[in-house]
Amino acid sequence: MSATLRRTPDTERRERLPAAWSGRDRRAPDPLAQLSRRLEGACQGAVQPLELAAILEAEGYTDQLVRTRFGTPDVFACAQLLYRRVPFRPPDVTASTLPRPVPLGRDLTRGVIYLMPALWTPFALPLTPGMGAAQVTTAGLLTATLFGWGWMQGVAYRGYQALVRGPAPAARTLAVAGVQATVLTAALAAGVAWMLDLPVLLTAGVALAMGTYLASATALLVLGQEARLLLTALPVAALILADLSGVVQAPQWLTLLLAVGGPLLAAAQTVIRAGRPAAAVATRSGRALLYATYGWLCAAFLAARLLNPWQPGGADLSGMMGLSWSVAPLVLGMGVLEFTLRGLHRGLGDCARRTDPVGVIRARAARFLSGRVALFTAGLALTYLLVALLSPRLGGPVLAPELLTGHVLVGGALLLSGYLINVSLLGGALLAWAGALGAQVAVREAGLAPDPAYLLGAVVAALLCGLLTTWAVRDARHLT
């Protein structure tokens, strides 16, 4: 920022001035005063002129542009005037808004929680015997995965929004939205079963069971009850271990009751104990729908390979214990992903608070982000290398290298898209996963094998998320 930008003569490049601002900004005749009102929040919170210089650059201002409009020699001089003109106002930080440090153990616990449905699904969800069990279970799980998982992303967003007002409003919001999402999931599964000429009630029952579990788990996770949710898995885990060891033959209905009923009872007790909110809670439903869409896209991308809807009965009951288990390290890694993401934001914030030139800050932030992403993906790749070596020796299936490489790339893309969402670039994350899903579906329709198609889609997701993240870190506002 200390050196002037290289420019071409005016005859070769004419820069356009920003469009005139409307509203209260137009009351100030001085263009610099208009700019200070437009960037009022950034000017009040800036601790050095370099922050404002970075924001001006991100807004498209160059030395020539600020010289023409504001009469300052360069962008940095303009930033210094803004810094002196607007008094510093520290943010209003209260005890209720201070971020609480989250230990690594809690993040790892969440990773185990995310994997829990895979433990009891093969034992509890074949609700019908015979040849039709695979189709019924596939239809129910596919519906619950595509719709329920995405919908719960929106439910969680509404819950976190309400949590700002206290646990009682959050609990009530999660209860109402969770019931709605569960009922809609079951209704959609019934419609899918009717179109595919499958048993409607049994298919809807599979989706209802999974939807109920997802709604209960979402409520407990948002309200910070991870330990309680994990405790509800102990009875069903003990029953499954006893069944596998031959001690007892676990009834299917009992496995399902413990797997779904335990979290449901814990969530209901948590909501009741939270009490009734003093007033109705208003949340941004439109924004919640965007978060749900993000969940739908991610779920559809994984389901397109794991449930293999192109092949009838592709997700048979043995496949649930085989191919679908390949995603277990990725799911367990979600806890590490959340921990990495928090450390990533802390490190980028430290970069933004340094007194170096803006270009140096950007380069340091980009290197820090690349290093953290590389470290996370390297750990995930090492885990999948061990899976590839040990799975055949332990009697498991031989997993294709394309599938495992795709899982590693998906993990990296999820980390980058998490960063994009946290810096208010949810639209970019939606674009990346929509492109990845579209690429996978397109090459599958063209006749490409499932594993190479999945790998190609993962490459598209990683590339798009990487490009969007590279663009995002150039804006200093995305470093804090």
Short mmCIF file of C-alpha atoms in Angstrom, two decimals:
data_model
loop_
_atom_site.label_atom_id
_atom_site.label_comp_id
_atom_site.label_asym_id
_atom_site.label_seq_id
_atom_site.Cartn_x
_atom_site.Cartn_y
_atom_site.Cartn_z
CA MET A 1 0.00 0.00 0.00
CA SER A 2 2.97 2.37 0.47
CA ALA A 3 3.76 2.38 -3.25
CA THR A 4 1.46 3.79 -5.88
CA LEU A 5 -0.34 1.39 -8.17
CA ARG A 6 0.82 1.04 -11.76
CA ARG A 7 -1.66 2.72 -14.09
CA THR A 8 -2.20 3.17 -17.80
CA PRO A 9 -2.83 6.66 -19.21
CA ASP A 10 -6.36 8.04 -19.12
CA THR A 11 -6.63 7.74 -22.87
CA GLU A 12 -6.10 3.98 -22.62
CA ARG A 13 -8.25 3.26 -19.58
CA ARG A 14 -11.05 5.42 -18.21
CA GLU A 15 -12.17 4.44 -14.75
CA ARG A 16 -15.80 4.81 -13.84
CA LEU A 17 -16.76 6.50 -10.60
CA PRO A 18 -19.00 4.66 -8.17
CA ALA A 19 -22.71 5.17 -8.63
CA ALA A 20 -24.19 7.93 -6.47
CA TRP A 21 -25.37 6.74 -3.09
CA SER A 22 -28.94 7.20 -1.98
CA GLY A 23 -30.63 7.89 1.35
CA ARG A 24 -28.87 9.67 4.20
CA ASP A 25 -25.49 9.52 2.43
CA ARG A 26 -26.69 12.09 -0.10
CA ARG A 27 -27.22 14.75 2.60
CA ALA A 28 -23.47 15.36 2.92
CA PRO A 29 -22.18 17.46 0.00
CA ASP A 30 -18.54 16.48 0.61
CA PRO A 31 -17.72 13.22 -1.26
CA LEU A 32 -15.36 12.15 1.51
CA ALA A 33 -18.11 12.69 4.07
CA GLN A 34 -20.41 10.54 1.95
CA LEU A 35 -17.78 7.82 1.89
CA SER A 36 -17.27 8.00 5.66
CA ARG A 37 -21.02 7.59 6.21
CA ARG A 38 -21.15 4.68 3.79
CA LEU A 39 -18.26 2.93 5.59
CA GLU A 40 -19.28 4.16 9.03
CA GLY A 41 -19.17 0.77 10.73
CA ALA A 42 -15.73 -0.08 9.34
CA CYS A 43 -14.36 3.38 10.20
CA GLN A 44 -15.60 3.22 13.78
CA GLY A 45 -14.09 -0.22 14.38
CA ALA A 46 -10.74 0.32 12.61
CA VAL A 47 -7.66 0.35 14.83
CA GLN A 48 -5.29 1.53 12.10
CA PRO A 49 -5.59 3.20 8.66
CA LEU A 50 -4.34 0.04 6.93
CA GLU A 51 -7.65 -1.69 7.68
CA LEU A 52 -9.56 1.06 5.88
CA ALA A 53 -7.08 1.03 3.00
CA ALA A 54 -7.69 -2.69 2.51
CA ILE A 55 -11.45 -2.11 2.53
CA LEU A 56 -11.16 0.69 -0.02
CA GLU A 57 -9.13 -1.57 -2.30
CA ALA A 58 -11.71 -4.33 -1.91
CA GLU A 59 -14.41 -1.82 -2.90
CA GLY A 60 -12.55 -1.11 -6.15
CA TYR A 61 -10.89 2.22 -5.33
CA THR A 62 -7.50 2.93 -6.91
CA ASP A 63 -5.08 5.84 -6.47
CA GLN A 64 -6.39 7.54 -9.60
CA LEU A 65 -9.99 7.09 -8.55
CA VAL A 66 -9.58 8.57 -5.05
CA ARG A 67 -7.47 11.43 -6.47
CA THR A 68 -10.23 12.30 -8.91
CA ARG A 69 -13.13 12.03 -6.50
CA PHE A 70 -11.69 12.93 -3.09
CA GLY A 71 -8.56 14.93 -3.90
CA THR A 72 -6.17 12.64 -2.02
CA PRO A 73 -2.87 11.51 -3.56
CA ASP A 74 -3.49 7.77 -3.08
CA VAL A 75 -5.69 5.18 -1.37
CA PHE A 76 -3.62 5.18 1.82
CA ALA A 77 -3.96 8.95 2.23
CA CYS A 78 -7.70 8.62 1.79
CA ALA A 79 -7.77 5.90 4.43
CA GLN A 80 -5.83 8.14 6.82
CA LEU A 81 -8.39 10.94 6.37
CA LEU A 82 -11.24 8.54 7.06
CA TYR A 83 -9.40 7.20 10.10
CA ARG A 84 -8.98 10.70 11.57
CA ARG A 85 -12.47 11.88 10.61
CA VAL A 86 -14.52 9.11 12.26
CA PRO A 87 -13.93 8.58 16.01
CA PHE A 88 -13.14 5.09 17.23
CA ARG A 89 -16.04 3.29 18.86
CA PRO A 90 -15.22 -0.10 20.45
CA PRO A 91 -17.75 -2.87 19.83
CA ASP A 92 -20.37 -3.52 22.47
CA VAL A 93 -19.13 -6.78 23.96
CA THR A 94 -21.17 -8.28 26.76
CA ALA A 95 -20.87 -11.52 28.67
CA SER A 96 -23.69 -13.02 26.60
CA THR A 97 -21.90 -12.38 23.31
CA LEU A 98 -18.36 -13.37 24.26
CA PRO A 99 -17.32 -16.50 22.33
CA ARG A 100 -16.75 -19.45 24.59
CA PRO A 101 -13.65 -21.53 23.95
CA VAL A 102 -14.58 -24.99 22.74
CA PRO A 103 -12.16 -27.77 23.74
CA LEU A 104 -10.92 -30.30 21.20
CA GLY A 105 -12.60 -33.11 23.14
CA ARG A 106 -16.01 -31.60 22.52
CA ASP A 107 -15.32 -31.34 18.79
CA LEU A 108 -14.18 -34.96 18.66
CA THR A 109 -17.33 -35.96 20.54
CA ARG A 110 -19.41 -34.28 17.86
CA GLY A 111 -17.57 -36.31 15.23
CA VAL A 112 -18.56 -39.53 17.02
CA ILE A 113 -22.14 -38.27 17.28
CA TYR A 114 -22.29 -37.62 13.53
CA LEU A 115 -21.33 -41.26 12.92
CA MET A 116 -23.86 -42.80 15.32
CA PRO A 117 -26.68 -43.34 12.77
CA ALA A 118 -24.37 -45.61 10.78
CA LEU A 119 -23.99 -47.86 13.83
CA TRP A 120 -27.66 -48.70 14.33
CA THR A 121 -29.13 -48.21 10.84
CA PRO A 122 -28.23 -51.68 9.48
CA PHE A 123 -29.73 -53.38 12.54
CA ALA A 124 -32.86 -51.27 13.02
CA LEU A 125 -34.15 -50.01 9.68
CA PRO A 126 -34.90 -53.10 7.56
CA LEU A 127 -38.56 -52.88 8.58
CA THR A 128 -39.69 -55.58 6.20
CA PRO A 129 -38.22 -59.04 5.50
CA GLY A 130 -37.68 -60.48 2.07
CA MET A 131 -36.46 -59.18 -1.25
CA GLY A 132 -38.19 -55.80 -0.89
CA ALA A 133 -36.28 -54.81 2.24
CA ALA A 134 -33.39 -53.27 0.30
CA GLN A 135 -35.64 -51.12 -1.89
CA VAL A 136 -37.77 -49.91 1.03
CA THR A 137 -34.74 -49.07 3.16
CA THR A 138 -32.97 -47.40 0.23
CA ALA A 139 -35.95 -45.20 -0.58
CA GLY A 140 -36.46 -44.20 3.04
CA LEU A 141 -32.80 -43.51 3.71
CA LEU A 142 -32.32 -41.62 0.45
CA THR A 143 -35.27 -39.37 1.25
CA ALA A 144 -34.16 -38.80 4.83
CA THR A 145 -30.59 -38.12 3.70
CA LEU A 146 -31.42 -35.70 0.92
CA PHE A 147 -34.30 -33.91 2.64
CA GLY A 148 -33.84 -34.48 6.37
CA TRP A 149 -30.13 -33.68 6.58
CA GLY A 150 -30.50 -30.50 4.56
CA TRP A 151 -33.62 -29.42 6.40
CA MET A 152 -31.88 -29.88 9.74
CA GLN A 153 -29.17 -27.46 8.58
CA GLY A 154 -31.88 -24.82 8.36
CA VAL A 155 -33.38 -25.91 11.69
CA ALA A 156 -29.97 -25.57 13.35
CA TYR A 157 -29.54 -22.09 11.88
CA ARG A 158 -32.89 -20.98 13.29
CA GLY A 159 -31.97 -22.53 16.63
CA TYR A 160 -28.67 -20.67 16.83
CA GLN A 161 -30.43 -17.43 15.89
CA ALA A 162 -32.92 -17.92 18.72
CA LEU A 163 -30.19 -18.99 21.14
CA VAL A 164 -29.01 -15.37 21.25
CA ARG A 165 -32.19 -14.60 23.22
CA GLY A 166 -31.71 -17.50 25.61
CA PRO A 167 -32.20 -21.28 25.89
CA ALA A 168 -35.99 -21.09 26.19
CA PRO A 169 -36.60 -19.39 22.79
CA ALA A 170 -34.01 -21.67 21.17
CA ALA A 171 -35.58 -24.83 22.61
CA ARG A 172 -39.06 -23.82 21.46
CA THR A 173 -37.81 -22.93 17.98
CA LEU A 174 -35.94 -26.22 17.64
CA ALA A 175 -38.94 -28.23 18.84
CA VAL A 176 -41.42 -26.64 16.43
CA ALA A 177 -39.09 -26.61 13.42
CA GLY A 178 -37.87 -30.14 14.15
CA VAL A 179 -41.38 -31.58 14.25
CA GLN A 180 -42.25 -29.81 11.00
CA ALA A 181 -39.14 -31.11 9.26
CA THR A 182 -39.72 -34.68 10.47
CA VAL A 183 -43.32 -34.75 9.29
CA LEU A 184 -42.37 -33.31 5.91
CA THR A 185 -39.59 -35.89 5.55
CA ALA A 186 -42.00 -38.77 6.19
CA ALA A 187 -44.60 -37.30 3.83
CA LEU A 188 -42.04 -36.89 1.08
CA ALA A 189 -40.86 -40.49 1.58
CA ALA A 190 -44.45 -41.69 1.28
CA GLY A 191 -44.75 -39.85 -2.02
CA VAL A 192 -41.52 -41.37 -3.30
CA ALA A 193 -42.72 -44.85 -2.29
CA TRP A 194 -46.05 -44.33 -4.05
CA MET A 195 -44.28 -43.29 -7.28
CA LEU A 196 -41.91 -46.29 -7.10
CA ASP A 197 -44.70 -48.73 -6.20
CA LEU A 198 -43.13 -49.56 -2.83
CA PRO A 199 -44.90 -50.11 0.52
CA VAL A 200 -45.85 -46.56 1.48
CA LEU A 201 -46.12 -47.01 5.24
CA LEU A 202 -42.87 -48.94 5.61
CA THR A 203 -40.90 -46.49 3.48
CA ALA A 204 -42.35 -43.54 5.35
CA GLY A 205 -41.53 -45.32 8.61
CA VAL A 206 -37.85 -45.58 7.68
CA ALA A 207 -37.73 -41.87 6.83
CA LEU A 208 -39.72 -40.98 9.96
CA ALA A 209 -37.28 -42.87 12.18
CA MET A 210 -34.26 -41.19 10.65
CA GLY A 211 -35.97 -37.78 10.62
CA THR A 212 -36.91 -38.09 14.29
CA TYR A 213 -33.34 -38.95 15.20
CA LEU A 214 -31.96 -36.04 13.16
CA ALA A 215 -34.39 -33.56 14.72
CA SER A 216 -33.62 -34.76 18.25
CA ALA A 217 -29.87 -34.76 17.68
CA THR A 218 -30.00 -31.28 16.12
CA ALA A 219 -31.84 -29.87 19.14
CA LEU A 220 -29.38 -31.39 21.60
CA LEU A 221 -26.32 -30.26 19.65
CA VAL A 222 -27.53 -26.67 19.29
CA LEU A 223 -28.34 -26.51 23.01
CA GLY A 224 -24.89 -27.82 23.92
CA GLN A 225 -26.02 -31.25 25.15
CA GLU A 226 -23.47 -33.38 23.27
CA ALA A 227 -22.66 -35.52 26.31
CA ARG A 228 -26.31 -36.29 26.89
CA LEU A 229 -26.81 -37.30 23.27
CA LEU A 230 -23.76 -39.55 23.45
CA LEU A 231 -25.11 -41.22 26.59
CA THR A 232 -28.34 -42.11 24.79
CA ALA A 233 -26.28 -44.21 22.36
CA LEU A 234 -24.83 -46.46 25.05
CA PRO A 235 -27.88 -48.78 25.43
CA VAL A 236 -28.27 -49.38 21.70
CA ALA A 237 -24.50 -49.84 21.32
CA ALA A 238 -24.51 -52.45 24.09
CA LEU A 239 -27.44 -54.24 22.47
CA ILE A 240 -25.74 -54.34 19.08
CA LEU A 241 -22.48 -55.63 20.57
CA ALA A 242 -24.38 -58.36 22.39
CA ASP A 243 -26.09 -59.33 19.14
CA LEU A 244 -22.81 -59.43 17.21
CA SER A 245 -21.11 -61.51 19.89
CA GLY A 246 -23.98 -64.00 19.93
CA VAL A 247 -24.95 -63.41 23.55
CA VAL A 248 -28.51 -62.39 22.68
CA GLN A 249 -30.50 -61.93 19.52
CA ALA A 250 -31.56 -58.29 19.57
CA PRO A 251 -35.14 -57.72 18.40
CA GLN A 252 -35.29 -55.24 15.58
CA TRP A 253 -38.05 -53.20 17.19
CA LEU A 254 -36.02 -52.85 20.40
CA THR A 255 -32.95 -51.64 18.51
CA LEU A 256 -35.04 -49.04 16.71
CA LEU A 257 -36.77 -47.97 19.93
CA LEU A 258 -33.49 -47.43 21.76
CA ALA A 259 -31.79 -45.73 18.82
CA VAL A 260 -34.57 -43.22 18.14
CA GLY A 261 -36.43 -43.10 21.44
CA GLY A 262 -33.39 -42.29 23.57
CA PRO A 263 -32.43 -39.07 21.74
CA LEU A 264 -36.10 -38.12 21.36
CA LEU A 265 -36.71 -38.44 25.11
CA ALA A 266 -33.53 -36.51 25.93
CA ALA A 267 -34.46 -33.72 23.52
CA ALA A 268 -38.01 -33.51 24.91
CA GLN A 269 -36.72 -33.26 28.47
CA THR A 270 -34.25 -30.55 27.46
CA VAL A 271 -36.98 -28.52 25.76
CA ILE A 272 -39.32 -28.86 28.76
CA ARG A 273 -36.62 -27.86 31.24
CA ALA A 274 -35.73 -24.80 29.16
CA GLY A 275 -39.18 -23.40 29.88
CA ARG A 276 -41.58 -21.37 27.82
CA PRO A 277 -40.21 -18.25 26.10
CA ALA A 278 -41.61 -14.93 27.26
CA ALA A 279 -42.34 -13.80 23.70
CA ALA A 280 -42.55 -15.26 20.24
CA VAL A 281 -39.20 -15.72 18.53
CA ALA A 282 -38.72 -14.30 15.05
CA THR A 283 -36.01 -15.85 12.90
CA ARG A 284 -34.95 -15.36 9.29
CA SER A 285 -36.67 -18.24 7.57
CA GLY A 286 -35.34 -17.24 4.16
CA ARG A 287 -31.77 -17.46 5.35
CA ALA A 288 -32.52 -20.77 7.05
CA LEU A 289 -33.74 -22.12 3.70
CA LEU A 290 -30.38 -21.26 2.15
CA TYR A 291 -28.61 -23.23 4.87
CA ALA A 292 -31.00 -26.11 4.22
CA THR A 293 -30.14 -25.94 0.53
CA TYR A 294 -26.46 -26.20 1.41
CA GLY A 295 -27.18 -29.35 3.42
CA TRP A 296 -29.27 -30.79 0.60
CA LEU A 297 -26.48 -30.26 -1.93
CA CYS A 298 -23.82 -31.88 0.27
CA ALA A 299 -26.10 -34.79 1.13
CA ALA A 300 -27.08 -35.32 -2.49
CA PHE A 301 -23.43 -35.33 -3.54
CA LEU A 302 -22.58 -38.12 -1.09
CA ALA A 303 -25.82 -40.04 -1.62
CA ALA A 304 -25.29 -40.08 -5.37
CA ARG A 305 -22.35 -42.42 -4.78
CA LEU A 306 -23.09 -44.22 -1.52
CA LEU A 307 -26.75 -45.00 -2.23
CA ASN A 308 -26.19 -45.26 -6.01
CA PRO A 309 -29.70 -44.29 -7.20
CA TRP A 310 -28.77 -45.15 -10.80
CA GLN A 311 -28.83 -48.86 -9.93
CA PRO A 312 -32.03 -50.39 -8.52
CA GLY A 313 -31.31 -51.74 -5.06
CA GLY A 314 -27.82 -50.25 -5.21
CA ALA A 315 -27.82 -49.62 -1.45
CA ASP A 316 -28.59 -53.14 -0.33
CA LEU A 317 -28.38 -54.10 3.31
CA SER A 318 -24.88 -55.49 3.01
CA GLY A 319 -23.82 -52.30 1.27
CA MET A 320 -24.76 -50.33 4.34
CA MET A 321 -22.08 -52.24 6.23
CA GLY A 322 -19.66 -52.09 3.30
CA LEU A 323 -19.38 -49.18 0.90
CA SER A 324 -21.18 -46.68 3.15
CA TRP A 325 -18.67 -47.36 5.92
CA SER A 326 -15.99 -45.79 3.73
CA VAL A 327 -17.33 -42.39 4.73
CA ALA A 328 -16.79 -43.10 8.45
CA PRO A 329 -13.35 -41.38 8.69
CA LEU A 330 -14.80 -38.36 6.89
CA VAL A 331 -17.72 -38.15 9.31
CA LEU A 332 -15.47 -38.63 12.33
CA GLY A 333 -13.24 -35.91 10.91
CA MET A 334 -16.07 -33.38 11.08
CA GLY A 335 -15.20 -32.77 14.71
CA VAL A 336 -11.58 -32.09 13.77
CA LEU A 337 -12.89 -29.89 10.94
CA GLU A 338 -14.83 -27.71 13.37
CA PHE A 339 -11.78 -27.40 15.62
CA THR A 340 -9.57 -26.55 12.62
CA LEU A 341 -12.06 -23.97 11.39
CA ARG A 342 -12.07 -22.13 14.70
CA GLY A 343 -8.27 -22.10 14.78
CA LEU A 344 -8.28 -20.89 11.19
CA HIS A 345 -10.38 -17.85 12.05
CA ARG A 346 -8.23 -17.06 15.08
CA GLY A 347 -5.07 -17.20 12.99
CA LEU A 348 -6.54 -15.05 10.20
CA GLY A 349 -7.66 -12.52 12.79
CA ASP A 350 -4.10 -12.35 14.14
CA CYS A 351 -2.85 -11.71 10.60
CA ALA A 352 -5.36 -8.88 10.11
CA ARG A 353 -4.29 -7.14 13.34
CA ARG A 354 -0.64 -6.85 12.33
CA THR A 355 0.78 -3.48 11.26
CA ASP A 356 2.34 -4.76 8.03
CA PRO A 357 1.35 -3.46 4.59
CA VAL A 358 -1.89 -4.85 3.23
CA GLY A 359 -0.13 -6.95 0.60
CA VAL A 360 2.00 -8.63 3.24
CA ILE A 361 -1.06 -9.28 5.41
CA ARG A 362 -2.87 -10.89 2.48
CA ALA A 363 0.08 -13.11 1.61
CA ARG A 364 0.57 -14.19 5.22
CA ALA A 365 -3.16 -14.94 5.59
CA ALA A 366 -3.18 -16.96 2.36
CA ARG A 367 -0.16 -19.01 3.49
CA PHE A 368 -1.69 -19.63 6.90
CA LEU A 369 -4.99 -20.75 5.39
CA SER A 370 -3.27 -23.00 2.85
CA GLY A 371 -1.18 -24.59 5.57
CA ARG A 372 -4.17 -25.37 7.78
CA VAL A 373 -6.15 -26.83 4.89
CA ALA A 374 -3.15 -28.91 3.78
CA LEU A 375 -2.64 -30.18 7.34
CA PHE A 376 -6.28 -31.23 7.66
CA THR A 377 -6.40 -32.97 4.28
CA ALA A 378 -3.05 -34.67 4.92
CA GLY A 379 -4.38 -36.13 8.16
CA LEU A 380 -7.53 -37.29 6.40
CA ALA A 381 -5.48 -38.78 3.56
CA LEU A 382 -3.30 -40.70 6.02
CA THR A 383 -6.41 -42.06 7.71
CA TYR A 384 -7.82 -43.26 4.41
CA LEU A 385 -4.50 -44.84 3.49
CA LEU A 386 -4.75 -46.91 6.65
CA VAL A 387 -8.37 -47.77 5.78
CA ALA A 388 -7.32 -48.95 2.32
CA LEU A 389 -4.59 -51.17 3.80
CA LEU A 390 -6.56 -52.61 6.72
CA SER A 391 -10.02 -53.07 5.22
CA PRO A 392 -9.21 -56.22 3.14
CA ARG A 393 -7.18 -57.74 6.00
CA LEU A 394 -10.10 -57.31 8.41
CA GLY A 395 -12.57 -58.92 6.04
CA GLY A 396 -13.94 -55.66 4.65
CA PRO A 397 -14.41 -54.72 1.00
CA VAL A 398 -11.59 -53.56 -1.24
CA LEU A 399 -12.30 -49.84 -1.63
CA ALA A 400 -11.49 -48.14 -4.92
CA PRO A 401 -8.69 -45.54 -4.81
CA GLU A 402 -10.96 -43.10 -6.66
CA LEU A 403 -13.56 -43.34 -3.88
CA LEU A 404 -11.05 -42.77 -1.07
CA THR A 405 -9.34 -39.90 -2.89
CA GLY A 406 -12.75 -38.36 -3.46
CA HIS A 407 -13.50 -38.54 0.27
CA VAL A 408 -10.25 -36.70 1.04
CA LEU A 409 -11.07 -33.95 -1.45
CA VAL A 410 -14.61 -33.69 -0.10
CA GLY A 411 -13.19 -33.16 3.39
CA GLY A 412 -11.01 -30.32 2.16
CA ALA A 413 -13.91 -28.79 0.24
CA LEU A 414 -16.12 -28.96 3.34
CA LEU A 415 -13.47 -27.12 5.35
CA LEU A 416 -13.19 -24.38 2.74
CA SER A 417 -16.95 -24.06 2.33
CA GLY A 418 -17.24 -23.79 6.12
CA TYR A 419 -14.88 -20.82 5.98
CA LEU A 420 -16.90 -19.25 3.16
CA ILE A 421 -20.11 -19.62 5.15
CA ASN A 422 -18.54 -18.09 8.26
CA VAL A 423 -17.48 -14.97 6.33
CA SER A 424 -21.00 -14.51 4.90
CA LEU A 425 -20.26 -16.08 1.52
CA LEU A 426 -22.90 -18.79 1.72
CA GLY A 427 -23.80 -18.15 -1.91
CA GLY A 428 -20.30 -19.15 -2.96
CA ALA A 429 -20.54 -22.42 -1.03
CA LEU A 430 -23.90 -23.14 -2.67
CA LEU A 431 -22.40 -22.46 -6.09
CA ALA A 432 -19.45 -24.77 -5.45
CA TRP A 433 -21.51 -27.76 -4.28
CA ALA A 434 -24.13 -27.25 -6.96
CA GLY A 435 -21.36 -27.36 -9.55
CA ALA A 436 -19.85 -30.48 -7.97
CA LEU A 437 -23.19 -32.28 -7.85
CA GLY A 438 -23.99 -31.26 -11.41
CA ALA A 439 -20.63 -32.54 -12.62
CA GLN A 440 -21.09 -35.90 -10.90
CA VAL A 441 -24.61 -36.36 -12.23
CA ALA A 442 -23.62 -35.30 -15.75
CA VAL A 443 -20.75 -37.77 -16.08
CA ARG A 444 -22.85 -40.56 -14.53
CA GLU A 445 -25.54 -39.92 -17.10
CA ALA A 446 -22.83 -40.02 -19.75
CA GLY A 447 -21.90 -43.54 -18.65
CA LEU A 448 -18.87 -42.97 -16.43
CA ALA A 449 -18.37 -45.48 -13.61
CA PRO A 450 -19.54 -44.44 -10.11
CA ASP A 451 -16.14 -44.06 -8.43
CA PRO A 452 -14.46 -41.95 -11.16
CA ALA A 453 -17.62 -39.83 -11.38
CA TYR A 454 -17.52 -39.23 -7.63
CA LEU A 455 -13.83 -38.31 -7.81
CA LEU A 456 -14.48 -35.86 -10.64
CA GLY A 457 -17.25 -34.20 -8.65
CA ALA A 458 -14.97 -33.96 -5.60
CA VAL A 459 -12.27 -32.32 -7.72
CA VAL A 460 -14.80 -29.75 -8.94
CA ALA A 461 -15.94 -29.05 -5.37
CA ALA A 462 -12.37 -28.62 -4.11
CA LEU A 463 -11.36 -26.38 -7.02
CA LEU A 464 -14.40 -24.12 -6.77
CA CYS A 465 -14.12 -23.79 -3.00
CA GLY A 466 -10.39 -23.13 -3.32
CA LEU A 467 -10.87 -20.41 -5.94
CA LEU A 468 -13.62 -18.72 -3.93
CA THR A 469 -11.51 -18.85 -0.77
CA THR A 470 -8.52 -17.36 -2.59
CA TRP A 471 -10.72 -14.49 -3.69
CA ALA A 472 -12.24 -14.09 -0.22
CA VAL A 473 -8.96 -13.69 1.69
CA ARG A 474 -8.04 -10.71 -0.50
CA ASP A 475 -10.69 -8.73 1.39
CA ALA A 476 -9.50 -7.75 4.88
CA ARG A 477 -13.07 -7.97 6.17
CA HIS A 478 -12.93 -11.75 5.62
CA LEU A 479 -9.90 -12.14 7.89
CA THR A 480 -11.66 -11.17 11.13
#
